[in-house]
Coordinates of C-alpha atoms in Angstrom, one line a residue:
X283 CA 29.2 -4.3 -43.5
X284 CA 27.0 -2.7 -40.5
X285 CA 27.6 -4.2 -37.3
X286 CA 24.5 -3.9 -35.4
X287 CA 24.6 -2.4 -31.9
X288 CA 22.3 -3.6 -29.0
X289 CA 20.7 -2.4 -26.2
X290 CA 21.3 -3.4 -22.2
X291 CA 18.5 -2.3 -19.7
X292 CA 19.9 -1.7 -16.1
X293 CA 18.9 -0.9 -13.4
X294 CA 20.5 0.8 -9.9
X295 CA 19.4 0.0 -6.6
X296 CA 20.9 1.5 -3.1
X297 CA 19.8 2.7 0.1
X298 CA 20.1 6.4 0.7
X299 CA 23.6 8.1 1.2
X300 CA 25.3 4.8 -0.6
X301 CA 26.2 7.8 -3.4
X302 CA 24.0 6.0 -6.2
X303 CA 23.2 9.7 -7.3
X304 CA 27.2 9.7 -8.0
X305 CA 27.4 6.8 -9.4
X306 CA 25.3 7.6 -12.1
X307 CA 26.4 10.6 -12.3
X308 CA 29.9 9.8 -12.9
X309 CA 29.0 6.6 -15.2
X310 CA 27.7 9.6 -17.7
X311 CA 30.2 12.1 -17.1
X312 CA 32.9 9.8 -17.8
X313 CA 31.3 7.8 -20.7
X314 CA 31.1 11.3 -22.4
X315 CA 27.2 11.0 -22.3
X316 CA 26.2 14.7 -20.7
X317 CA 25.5 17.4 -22.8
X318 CA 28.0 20.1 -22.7
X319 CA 25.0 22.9 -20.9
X320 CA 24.2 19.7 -18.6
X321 CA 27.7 19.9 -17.7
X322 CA 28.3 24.0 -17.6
X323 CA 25.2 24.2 -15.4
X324 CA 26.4 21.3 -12.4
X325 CA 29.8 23.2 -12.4
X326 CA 28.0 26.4 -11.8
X327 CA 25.7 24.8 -9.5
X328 CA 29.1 22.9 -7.6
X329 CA 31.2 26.4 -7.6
X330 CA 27.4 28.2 -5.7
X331 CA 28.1 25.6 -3.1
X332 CA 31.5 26.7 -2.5
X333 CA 33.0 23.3 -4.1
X334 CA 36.2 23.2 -6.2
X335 CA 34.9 20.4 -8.9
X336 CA 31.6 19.5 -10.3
X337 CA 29.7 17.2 -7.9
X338 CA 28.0 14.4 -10.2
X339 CA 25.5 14.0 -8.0
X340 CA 23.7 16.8 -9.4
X341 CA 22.9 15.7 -13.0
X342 CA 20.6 13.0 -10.7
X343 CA 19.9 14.7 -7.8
X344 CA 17.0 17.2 -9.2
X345 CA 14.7 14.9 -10.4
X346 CA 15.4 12.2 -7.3
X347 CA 14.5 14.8 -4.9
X348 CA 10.7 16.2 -6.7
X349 CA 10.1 12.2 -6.8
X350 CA 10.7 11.7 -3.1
X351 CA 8.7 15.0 -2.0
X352 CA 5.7 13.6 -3.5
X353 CA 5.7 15.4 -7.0
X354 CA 5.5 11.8 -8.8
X355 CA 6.5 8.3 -8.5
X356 CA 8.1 7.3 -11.5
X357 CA 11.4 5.9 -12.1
X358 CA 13.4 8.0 -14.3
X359 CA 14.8 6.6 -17.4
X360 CA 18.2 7.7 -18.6
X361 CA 19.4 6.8 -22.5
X362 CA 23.0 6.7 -23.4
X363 CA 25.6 4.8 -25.8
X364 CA 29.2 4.0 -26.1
X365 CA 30.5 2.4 -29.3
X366 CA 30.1 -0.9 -28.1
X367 CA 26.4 -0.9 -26.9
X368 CA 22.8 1.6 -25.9
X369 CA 21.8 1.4 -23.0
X370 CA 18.5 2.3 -21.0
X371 CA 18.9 2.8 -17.5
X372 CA 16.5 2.9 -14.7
X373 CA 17.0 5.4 -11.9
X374 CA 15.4 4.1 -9.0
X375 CA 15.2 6.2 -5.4
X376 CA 16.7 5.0 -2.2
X377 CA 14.5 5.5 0.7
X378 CA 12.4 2.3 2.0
X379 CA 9.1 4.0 1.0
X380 CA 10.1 4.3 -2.5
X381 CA 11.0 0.2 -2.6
X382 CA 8.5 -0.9 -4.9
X383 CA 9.9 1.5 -7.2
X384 CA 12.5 -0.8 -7.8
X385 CA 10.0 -3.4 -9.1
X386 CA 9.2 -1.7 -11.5
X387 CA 12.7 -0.2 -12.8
X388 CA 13.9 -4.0 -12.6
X389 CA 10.8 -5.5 -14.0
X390 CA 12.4 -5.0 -17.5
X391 CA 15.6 -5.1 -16.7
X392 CA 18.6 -7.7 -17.6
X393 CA 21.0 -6.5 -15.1
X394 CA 20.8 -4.2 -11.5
X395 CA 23.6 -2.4 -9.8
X396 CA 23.1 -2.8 -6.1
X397 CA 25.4 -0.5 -4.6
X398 CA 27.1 -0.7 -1.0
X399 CA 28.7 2.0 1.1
X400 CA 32.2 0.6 1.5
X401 CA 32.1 1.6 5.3
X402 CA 28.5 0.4 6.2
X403 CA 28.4 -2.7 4.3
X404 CA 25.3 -4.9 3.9
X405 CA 22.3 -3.2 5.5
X406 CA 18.6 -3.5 5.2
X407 CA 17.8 -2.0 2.1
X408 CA 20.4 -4.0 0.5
X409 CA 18.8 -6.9 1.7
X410 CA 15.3 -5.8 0.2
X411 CA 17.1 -4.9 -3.2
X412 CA 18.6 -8.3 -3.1
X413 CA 14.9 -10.1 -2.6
X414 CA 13.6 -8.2 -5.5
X415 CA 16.5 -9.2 -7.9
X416 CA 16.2 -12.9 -7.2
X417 CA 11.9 -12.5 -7.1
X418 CA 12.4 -10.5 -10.8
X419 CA 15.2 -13.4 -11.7
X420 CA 16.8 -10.5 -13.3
X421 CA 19.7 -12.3 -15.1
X422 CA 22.6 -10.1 -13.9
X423 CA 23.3 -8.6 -11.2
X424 CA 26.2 -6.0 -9.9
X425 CA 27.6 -5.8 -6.6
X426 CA 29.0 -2.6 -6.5
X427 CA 30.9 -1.7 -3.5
X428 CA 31.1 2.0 -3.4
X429 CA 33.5 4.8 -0.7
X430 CA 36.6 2.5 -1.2
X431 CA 38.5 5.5 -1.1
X432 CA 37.0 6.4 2.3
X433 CA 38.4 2.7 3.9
X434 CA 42.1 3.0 1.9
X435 CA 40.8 0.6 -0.8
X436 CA 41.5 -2.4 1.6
X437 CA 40.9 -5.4 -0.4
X438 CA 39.8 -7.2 3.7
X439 CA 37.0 -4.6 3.2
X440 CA 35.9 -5.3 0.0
X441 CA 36.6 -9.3 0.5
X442 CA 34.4 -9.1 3.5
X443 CA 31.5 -7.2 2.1
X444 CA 31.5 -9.8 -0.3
X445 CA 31.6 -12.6 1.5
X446 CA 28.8 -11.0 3.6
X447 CA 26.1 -10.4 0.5
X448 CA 27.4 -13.7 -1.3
X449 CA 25.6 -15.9 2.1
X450 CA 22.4 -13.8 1.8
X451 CA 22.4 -14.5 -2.2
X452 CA 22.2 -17.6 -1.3
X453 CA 19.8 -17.7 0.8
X454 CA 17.6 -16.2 -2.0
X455 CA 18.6 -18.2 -4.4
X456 CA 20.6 -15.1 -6.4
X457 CA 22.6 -17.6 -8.3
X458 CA 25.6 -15.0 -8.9
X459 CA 26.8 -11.8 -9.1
X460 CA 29.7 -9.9 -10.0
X461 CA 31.1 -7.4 -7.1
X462 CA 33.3 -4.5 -8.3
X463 CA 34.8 -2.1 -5.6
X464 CA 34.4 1.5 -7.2
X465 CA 34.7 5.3 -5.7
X466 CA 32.1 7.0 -8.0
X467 CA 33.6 10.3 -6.1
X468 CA 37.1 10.0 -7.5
X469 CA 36.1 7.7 -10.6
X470 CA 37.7 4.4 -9.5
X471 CA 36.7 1.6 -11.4
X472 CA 33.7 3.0 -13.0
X473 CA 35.0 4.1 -16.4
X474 CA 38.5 3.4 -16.4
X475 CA 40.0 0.7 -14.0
X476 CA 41.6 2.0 -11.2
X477 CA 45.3 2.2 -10.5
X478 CA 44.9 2.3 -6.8
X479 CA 43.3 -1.2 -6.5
X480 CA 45.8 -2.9 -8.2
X481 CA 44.5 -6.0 -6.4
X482 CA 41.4 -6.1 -8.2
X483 CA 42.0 -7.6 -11.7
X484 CA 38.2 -7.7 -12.9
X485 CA 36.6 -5.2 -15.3
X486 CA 35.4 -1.1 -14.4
X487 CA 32.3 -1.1 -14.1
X488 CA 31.2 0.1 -18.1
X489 CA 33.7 -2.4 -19.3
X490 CA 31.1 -5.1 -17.5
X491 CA 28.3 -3.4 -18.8
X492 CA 29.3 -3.5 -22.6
X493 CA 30.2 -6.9 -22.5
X494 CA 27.8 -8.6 -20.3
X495 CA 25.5 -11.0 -22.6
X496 CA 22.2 -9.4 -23.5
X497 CA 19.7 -11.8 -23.4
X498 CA 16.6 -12.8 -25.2
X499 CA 13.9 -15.1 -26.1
X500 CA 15.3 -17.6 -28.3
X501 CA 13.8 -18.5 -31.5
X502 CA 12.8 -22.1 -30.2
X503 CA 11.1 -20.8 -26.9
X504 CA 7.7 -21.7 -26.0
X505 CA 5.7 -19.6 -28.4
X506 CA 3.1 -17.1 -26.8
X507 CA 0.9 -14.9 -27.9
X508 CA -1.8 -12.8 -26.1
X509 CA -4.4 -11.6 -28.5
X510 CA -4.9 -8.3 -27.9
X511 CA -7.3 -6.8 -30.6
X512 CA -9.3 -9.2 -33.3
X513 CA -9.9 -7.4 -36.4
X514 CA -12.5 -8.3 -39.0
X515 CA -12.8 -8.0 -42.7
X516 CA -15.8 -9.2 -43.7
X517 CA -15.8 -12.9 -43.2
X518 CA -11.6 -12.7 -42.5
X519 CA -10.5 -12.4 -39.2
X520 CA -7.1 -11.4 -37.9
X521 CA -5.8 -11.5 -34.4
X522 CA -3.1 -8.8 -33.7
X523 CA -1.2 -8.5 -30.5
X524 CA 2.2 -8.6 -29.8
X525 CA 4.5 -12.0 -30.1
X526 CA 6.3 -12.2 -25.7
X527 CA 8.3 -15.6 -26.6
X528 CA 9.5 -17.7 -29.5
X529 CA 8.6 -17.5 -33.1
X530 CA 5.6 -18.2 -34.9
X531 CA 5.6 -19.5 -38.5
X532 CA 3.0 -20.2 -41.4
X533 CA 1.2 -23.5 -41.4
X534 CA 2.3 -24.3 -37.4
X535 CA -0.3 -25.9 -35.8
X536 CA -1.7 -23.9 -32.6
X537 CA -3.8 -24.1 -29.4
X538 CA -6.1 -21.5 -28.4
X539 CA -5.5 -21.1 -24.8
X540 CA -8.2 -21.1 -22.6
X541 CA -10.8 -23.3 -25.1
X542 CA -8.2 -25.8 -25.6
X543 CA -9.2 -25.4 -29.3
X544 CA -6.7 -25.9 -32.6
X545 CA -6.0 -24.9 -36.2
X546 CA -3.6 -23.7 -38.2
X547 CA -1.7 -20.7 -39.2
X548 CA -2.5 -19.3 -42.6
X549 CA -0.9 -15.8 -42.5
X550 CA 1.4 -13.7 -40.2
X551 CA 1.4 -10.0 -41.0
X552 CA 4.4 -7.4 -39.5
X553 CA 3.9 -4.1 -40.2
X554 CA 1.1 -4.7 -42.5
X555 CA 3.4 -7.0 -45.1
X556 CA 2.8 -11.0 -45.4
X557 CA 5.6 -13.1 -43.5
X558 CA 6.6 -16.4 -43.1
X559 CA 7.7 -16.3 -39.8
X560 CA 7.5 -13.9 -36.7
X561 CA 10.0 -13.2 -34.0
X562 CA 9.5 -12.4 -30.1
X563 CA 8.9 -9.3 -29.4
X564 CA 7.5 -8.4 -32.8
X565 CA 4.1 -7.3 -33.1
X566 CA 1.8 -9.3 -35.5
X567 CA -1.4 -9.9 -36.8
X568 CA -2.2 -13.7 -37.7
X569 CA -4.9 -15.3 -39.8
X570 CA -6.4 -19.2 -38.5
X571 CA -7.5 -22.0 -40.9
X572 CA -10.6 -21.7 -38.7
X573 CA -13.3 -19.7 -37.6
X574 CA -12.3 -20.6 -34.2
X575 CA -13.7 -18.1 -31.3
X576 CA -10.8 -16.2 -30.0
X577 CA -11.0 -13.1 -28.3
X578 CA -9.0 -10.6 -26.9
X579 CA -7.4 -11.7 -23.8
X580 CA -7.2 -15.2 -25.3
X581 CA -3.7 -16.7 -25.6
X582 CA -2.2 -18.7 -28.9
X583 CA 0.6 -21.1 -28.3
X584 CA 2.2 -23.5 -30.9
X585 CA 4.1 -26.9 -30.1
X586 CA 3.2 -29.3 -27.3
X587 CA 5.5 -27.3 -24.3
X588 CA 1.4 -25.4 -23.7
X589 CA 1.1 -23.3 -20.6
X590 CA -0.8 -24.5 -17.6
X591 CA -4.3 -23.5 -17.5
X592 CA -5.5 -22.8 -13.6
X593 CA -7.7 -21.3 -11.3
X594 CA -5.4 -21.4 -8.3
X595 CA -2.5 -18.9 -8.7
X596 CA 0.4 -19.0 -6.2
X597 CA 3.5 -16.5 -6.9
X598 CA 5.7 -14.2 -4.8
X599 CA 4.8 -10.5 -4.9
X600 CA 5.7 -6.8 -3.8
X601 CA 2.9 -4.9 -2.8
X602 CA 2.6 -1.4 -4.6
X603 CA -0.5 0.7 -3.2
X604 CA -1.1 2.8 0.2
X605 CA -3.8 0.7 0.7
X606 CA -3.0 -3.2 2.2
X607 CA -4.1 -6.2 0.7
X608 CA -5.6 -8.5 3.3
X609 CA -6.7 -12.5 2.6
X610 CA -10.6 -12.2 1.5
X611 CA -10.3 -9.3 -0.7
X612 CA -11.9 -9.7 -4.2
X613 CA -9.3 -7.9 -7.0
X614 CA -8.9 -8.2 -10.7
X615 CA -6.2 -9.4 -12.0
X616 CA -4.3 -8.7 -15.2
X617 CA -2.3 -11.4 -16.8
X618 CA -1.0 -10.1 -20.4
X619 CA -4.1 -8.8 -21.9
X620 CA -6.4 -10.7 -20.3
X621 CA -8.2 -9.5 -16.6
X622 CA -10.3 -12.0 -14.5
X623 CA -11.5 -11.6 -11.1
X624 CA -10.0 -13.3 -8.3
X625 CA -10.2 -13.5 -4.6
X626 CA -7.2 -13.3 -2.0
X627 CA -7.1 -16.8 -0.3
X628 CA -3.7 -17.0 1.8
X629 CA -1.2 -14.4 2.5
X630 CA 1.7 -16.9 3.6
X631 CA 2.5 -15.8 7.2
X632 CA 1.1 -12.8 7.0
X633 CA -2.0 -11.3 8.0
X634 CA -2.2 -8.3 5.2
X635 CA 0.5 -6.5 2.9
X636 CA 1.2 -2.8 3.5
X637 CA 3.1 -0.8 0.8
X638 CA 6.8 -1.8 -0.1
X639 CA 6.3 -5.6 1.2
X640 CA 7.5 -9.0 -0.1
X641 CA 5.2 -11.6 0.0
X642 CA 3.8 -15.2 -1.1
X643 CA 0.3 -15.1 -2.3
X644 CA -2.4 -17.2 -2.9
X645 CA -5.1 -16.3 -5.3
X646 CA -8.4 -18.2 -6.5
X647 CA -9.6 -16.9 -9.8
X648 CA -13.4 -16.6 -11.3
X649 CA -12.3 -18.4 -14.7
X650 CA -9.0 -20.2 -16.0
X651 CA -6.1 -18.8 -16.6
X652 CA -3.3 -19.2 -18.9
X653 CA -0.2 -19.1 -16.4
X654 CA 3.7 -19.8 -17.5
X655 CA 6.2 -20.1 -14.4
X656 CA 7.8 -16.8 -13.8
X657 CA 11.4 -18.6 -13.6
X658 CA 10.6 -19.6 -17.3
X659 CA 9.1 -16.8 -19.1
X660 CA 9.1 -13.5 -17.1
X661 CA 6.3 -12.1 -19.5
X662 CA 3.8 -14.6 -18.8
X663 CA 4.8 -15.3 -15.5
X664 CA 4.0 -11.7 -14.3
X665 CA 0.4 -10.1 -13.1
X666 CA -0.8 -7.6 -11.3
X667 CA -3.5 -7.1 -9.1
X668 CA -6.3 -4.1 -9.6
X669 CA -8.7 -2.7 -7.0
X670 CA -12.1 -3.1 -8.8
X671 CA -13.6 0.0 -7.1
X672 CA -11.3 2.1 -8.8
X673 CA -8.5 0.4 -10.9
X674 CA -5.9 1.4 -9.0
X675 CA -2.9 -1.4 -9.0
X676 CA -2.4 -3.4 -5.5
X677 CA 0.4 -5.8 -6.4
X678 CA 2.8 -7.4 -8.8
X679 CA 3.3 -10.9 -9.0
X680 CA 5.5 -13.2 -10.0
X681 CA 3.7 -16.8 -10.6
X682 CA 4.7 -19.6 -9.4
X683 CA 2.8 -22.5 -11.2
X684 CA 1.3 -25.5 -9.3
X685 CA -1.0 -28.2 -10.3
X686 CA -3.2 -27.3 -13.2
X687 CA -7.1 -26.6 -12.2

């Protein structure tokens, strides 16, 4: 019998110098995920430097540093597996100017590392890396309290940190975490438990990461489904786009969302073959018992939990571009595959958003939209916001629904 292996996405968050680029590093040296030339060239880069073993840092450290000269922005992916589970993770850079990075490395993501220097404790960046866990409502997160080999592996240290980011967590509304105390350097805790902590008696850090529940949109979850392309055959039109929650079935009865209009399903297509029932995230093509008039950006939902349809759009966001948003500016604004305009109508306390800031927002939009609460469905809870001079993205969002317009 095949036992079917699935697939974490993580992400790792820590300010600069917290030795994140070790971390990693050492997570796939000692999970026997670096090629064996990946490995020959660090130890020829680590002896160049005068240094006796391979510093880890440097299967991370090339591509971090082009991303924070300028060269690009992007978060760098990084694939490896162990026996128990694949896993996708999300390299995100330290530096406050590089913060919304981290929105997007986590914006997928079921778990985040947040690492912590063992000798500087909670600090500002933590703080910010923190916010945009609990704004994502990223299921899982990882305290990881790195350097305990540079403070004797004092459990008062570790106890204290602890004690320090569980109060802000709270303040958030993080509702938990689970805080291992590692030293990437030496390898404690990270792959193998650590015989020099003998304190501790939770799991190494990989041992947490293969056993963590994954999760997923169950089967009886609100079903959505953005319609992304509508494709005709003579009088026989079929909706395509890609299933974000729940399941889908033959003969359900469905709302077009925003007409409020109904019918029923007649066919479901994956992959071009006839099914009786679709699965989130599958992509699909469906056939209605009417010749209803859906178009692309419209959204389909079946059973009576429907999504609010608005025009006034409050939700927490990070801010993303150079440029600041400031209350009155007109933007366009994505939700799934549908883009209306909108105008900026309250900034919380603030007078505009410059790049790397947290924020509430306000938003009034030209025509309805078909808005989920981001706590409940993180795929049609987020948006983004687009500069209609030039499309550039502003802002991600993270709705939070109020009173239907």
């Amino acid at each position: 019998m095949t036992t079917t292996i699935d697939t974490l996405r993580f992400a790792t968050a820590g300010s600069v110098d917290d030795g994140k680029s070790t971390l990693v590093g050492r997570l796939l040296h000692d999970s026997k995920s670096v090629l064996t030339d990946q490995l020959e060239a660090v130890e020829r880069a680590s002896a160049d430097r005068g240094q006796h073993t391979p510093d880890l840092a440097l299967l991370t450290d090339g591509l971090r540093a082009e991303r924070e000269q300028g060269i690009t922005i992007d978060v760098a992916y990084r694939y490896f597996a162990t026996p128990h589970r694949r896993f996708i993770l999300a390299d995100t850079p330290g530096h406050v100017q590089y913060t919304r990075n981290m929105v997007t490395g986590a914006s997928t993501a079921e778990l985040t590392v947040i690492l912590v220097d063992a000798r500087n404790g909670i600090v500002e960046q933590t703080r910010r890396h923190t916010a945009i866990a609990a704004l994502l409502r990223v299921p899982h997160v990882v305290l990881a309290v790195n350097k305990m080999d540079l403070v004797d592996y004092a459990q008062p240290e570790f106890d204290r940190i602890v004690a320090d980011f569980a109060g802000h967590a709270a303040e958030l509304g993080l509702p938990s975490f689970t805080p291992i105390p590692v030293s990437a350097l030496v390898g404690d805790n990270v792959v193998e438990r650590s015989a020099a902590m003998d304190w501790y008696t939770g799991p190494a850090l990989l041992e947490h990461l293969e056993t963590v529940p994954v999760t997923a949109d169950p089967a009886d979850a609100p079903a959505r489904f953005p319609v992304q392309y509508v494709i005709r055959h003579g009088d026989v039109r079929r909706y395509a786009g890609q299933l974000v929650s729940g399941a889908l079935r033959v003969g359900d009865r469905v709302t077009v969302h925003p007409s409020g209009a109904t019918s029923e399903i007649t066919a479901i297509d994956v992959l071009g073959e006839e099914v009786a029932a679709a699965h989130a995230p599958q992509s699909i093509g469906l056939c209605l018992a009417d010749q209803r008039d859906v178009s692309r950006g419209d959204l389909i939902s079946a059973g009576v939990d429907a999504p609010a349809l608005t025009r006034n759009v409050t939700a927490a966001v990070c801010h993303l571009a150079d440029r600041p948003l400031r209350t009155g500016d007109r933007v366009l604004l994505k939700h799934t595959t549908r883009t209306v305009r909108a105008v900026v109508e309250s900034l919380g306390d603030a007078t505009e958003l410059s790049a790397n800031d947290l924020g509430r927002i306000t938003l009034r939009t030209a025509e309805p939209l078909v808005l989920d609460d981001y706590a409940v469905s993180r795929r049609t809870g987020a948006f983004i916001l687009i500069d209609p001079a030039d499309g550039a993205t502003l802002t991600a969002g993270m709705a939070r629904v109020g009173s239907p317009a």
